[in-house]
Amino acid sequence: MDAEELLRRYAAGERNFAGIELRNSVNSTDLFPNLEGADLRKINLRGASLYRVNLSGANLSSADLSGAYQFFIVRATCLQLQHNG
């Protein structure tokens, strides 16, 4: 799934993205998936692959990133992560 699709589905009310592999959009000029500044409160990314995803400034309050592959780019991000375990 690319960042644009994730944001579209999140805006439509979906919150469960467990196990996804986030990749860059074919049409993107960014080098890596870009979720900079996105409001992703309460998103479930448990077990997701977030390799080199730009989450700078993203709101991940109460997000579940348990078991996610977490090598991502973060600058001044609000992180209140939910840990279930």
PDB file of C-alpha atoms in Angstrom:
ATOM      1  CA  MET A   1       0.000   0.000   0.000  1.00  0.00           C
ATOM      2  CA  ASP A   2       1.291   3.495  -0.683  1.00  0.00           C
ATOM      3  CA  ALA A   3       1.008   6.539   1.591  1.00  0.00           C
ATOM      4  CA  GLU A   4      -1.711   8.164  -0.523  1.00  0.00           C
ATOM      5  CA  GLU A   5      -3.966   5.106  -0.266  1.00  0.00           C
ATOM      6  CA  LEU A   6      -3.387   4.851   3.491  1.00  0.00           C
ATOM      7  CA  LEU A   7      -4.350   8.518   3.950  1.00  0.00           C
ATOM      8  CA  ARG A   8      -7.454   8.101   1.759  1.00  0.00           C
ATOM      9  CA  ARG A   9      -8.614   5.058   3.697  1.00  0.00           C
ATOM     10  CA  TYR A  10      -7.816   6.690   7.050  1.00  0.00           C
ATOM     11  CA  ALA A  11      -9.860   9.768   6.052  1.00  0.00           C
ATOM     12  CA  ALA A  12     -12.763   7.422   5.216  1.00  0.00           C
ATOM     13  CA  GLY A  13     -12.678   6.099   8.793  1.00  0.00           C
ATOM     14  CA  GLU A  14     -10.500   3.011   8.519  1.00  0.00           C
ATOM     15  CA  ARG A  15      -8.003   2.610  11.380  1.00  0.00           C
ATOM     16  CA  ASN A  16      -6.766  -0.977  11.088  1.00  0.00           C
ATOM     17  CA  PHE A  17      -3.695  -1.186   8.866  1.00  0.00           C
ATOM     18  CA  ALA A  18      -2.050  -4.056  10.737  1.00  0.00           C
ATOM     19  CA  GLY A  19       0.601  -5.899   8.751  1.00  0.00           C
ATOM     20  CA  ILE A  20       0.740  -3.539   5.770  1.00  0.00           C
ATOM     21  CA  GLU A  21       3.926  -2.852   3.850  1.00  0.00           C
ATOM     22  CA  LEU A  22       4.018   0.866   3.219  1.00  0.00           C
ATOM     23  CA  ARG A  23       5.809   1.744   0.005  1.00  0.00           C
ATOM     24  CA  ASN A  24       6.285   4.843  -2.080  1.00  0.00           C
ATOM     25  CA  SER A  25       3.709   5.832  -4.665  1.00  0.00           C
ATOM     26  CA  VAL A  26       4.743   5.325  -8.278  1.00  0.00           C
ATOM     27  CA  ASN A  27       3.833   8.966  -9.022  1.00  0.00           C
ATOM     28  CA  SER A  28       5.605  10.407  -5.980  1.00  0.00           C
ATOM     29  CA  THR A  29       8.657  12.632  -6.228  1.00  0.00           C
ATOM     30  CA  ASP A  30       9.634  11.676  -2.658  1.00  0.00           C
ATOM     31  CA  LEU A  31      12.389   9.126  -2.167  1.00  0.00           C
ATOM     32  CA  PHE A  32      10.459   7.312   0.574  1.00  0.00           C
ATOM     33  CA  PRO A  33       6.813   7.064   1.685  1.00  0.00           C
ATOM     34  CA  ASN A  34       5.790  10.442   3.079  1.00  0.00           C
ATOM     35  CA  LEU A  35       3.329  10.824   5.948  1.00  0.00           C
ATOM     36  CA  GLU A  36       4.848  14.071   7.178  1.00  0.00           C
ATOM     37  CA  GLY A  37       2.380  16.063   9.286  1.00  0.00           C
ATOM     38  CA  ALA A  38      -0.386  13.454   8.921  1.00  0.00           C
ATOM     39  CA  ASP A  39      -3.021  13.121  11.636  1.00  0.00           C
ATOM     40  CA  LEU A  40      -2.957   9.382  12.334  1.00  0.00           C
ATOM     41  CA  ARG A  41      -4.396   9.261  15.841  1.00  0.00           C
ATOM     42  CA  LYS A  42      -5.473   5.786  16.979  1.00  0.00           C
ATOM     43  CA  ILE A  43      -4.137   4.093  13.841  1.00  0.00           C
ATOM     44  CA  ASN A  44      -3.298   0.392  14.110  1.00  0.00           C
ATOM     45  CA  LEU A  45       0.002  -0.338  12.388  1.00  0.00           C
ATOM     46  CA  ARG A  46       0.757  -3.475  14.400  1.00  0.00           C
ATOM     47  CA  GLY A  47       3.280  -5.606  12.519  1.00  0.00           C
ATOM     48  CA  ALA A  48       3.477  -3.115   9.634  1.00  0.00           C
ATOM     49  CA  SER A  49       6.605  -2.499   7.587  1.00  0.00           C
ATOM     50  CA  LEU A  50       7.405   1.213   7.950  1.00  0.00           C
ATOM     51  CA  TYR A  51      10.899   1.145   6.491  1.00  0.00           C
ATOM     52  CA  ARG A  52      12.096   4.704   5.861  1.00  0.00           C
ATOM     53  CA  VAL A  53       8.613   6.201   6.143  1.00  0.00           C
ATOM     54  CA  ASN A  54       8.740   9.943   6.829  1.00  0.00           C
ATOM     55  CA  LEU A  55       6.582  10.487   9.921  1.00  0.00           C
ATOM     56  CA  SER A  56       8.001  13.909  10.799  1.00  0.00           C
ATOM     57  CA  GLY A  57       5.365  15.990  12.552  1.00  0.00           C
ATOM     58  CA  ALA A  58       2.771  13.210  12.301  1.00  0.00           C
ATOM     59  CA  ASN A  59       0.316  12.855  15.160  1.00  0.00           C
ATOM     60  CA  LEU A  60       0.521   9.241  16.301  1.00  0.00           C
ATOM     61  CA  SER A  61      -1.298   9.691  19.609  1.00  0.00           C
ATOM     62  CA  SER A  62      -2.615   6.328  20.823  1.00  0.00           C
ATOM     63  CA  ALA A  63      -1.255   4.608  17.710  1.00  0.00           C
ATOM     64  CA  ASP A  64      -0.406   0.912  17.931  1.00  0.00           C
ATOM     65  CA  LEU A  65       3.001   0.217  16.387  1.00  0.00           C
ATOM     66  CA  SER A  66       3.588  -3.046  18.262  1.00  0.00           C
ATOM     67  CA  GLY A  67       5.821  -5.349  16.259  1.00  0.00           C
ATOM     68  CA  ALA A  68       6.107  -2.877  13.396  1.00  0.00           C
ATOM     69  CA  TYR A  69       9.376  -2.756  11.512  1.00  0.00           C
ATOM     70  CA  GLN A  70      10.258   0.686  12.740  1.00  0.00           C
ATOM     71  CA  PHE A  71      13.130   2.261  10.875  1.00  0.00           C
ATOM     72  CA  PHE A  72      11.380   5.497  10.058  1.00  0.00           C
ATOM     73  CA  ILE A  73      12.291   9.151   9.787  1.00  0.00           C
ATOM     74  CA  VAL A  74      10.964  11.273  12.647  1.00  0.00           C
ATOM     75  CA  ARG A  75      11.539  14.916  13.538  1.00  0.00           C
ATOM     76  CA  ALA A  76       9.520  16.687  16.261  1.00  0.00           C
ATOM     77  CA  THR A  77       6.751  14.126  16.195  1.00  0.00           C
ATOM     78  CA  CYS A  78       4.051  13.769  18.837  1.00  0.00           C
ATOM     79  CA  LEU A  79       4.299  10.140  19.887  1.00  0.00           C
ATOM     80  CA  GLN A  80       1.996   8.585  22.451  1.00  0.00           C
ATOM     81  CA  LEU A  81       2.169   4.977  21.450  1.00  0.00           C
ATOM     82  CA  GLN A  82      -0.123   2.288  22.732  1.00  0.00           C
ATOM     83  CA  HIS A  83       1.693  -0.853  23.808  1.00  0.00           C
ATOM     84  CA  ASN A  84      -0.399  -3.956  24.289  1.00  0.00           C
ATOM     85  CA  GLY A  85       1.899  -6.503  25.791  1.00  0.00           C
TER      86      GLY A  85
END
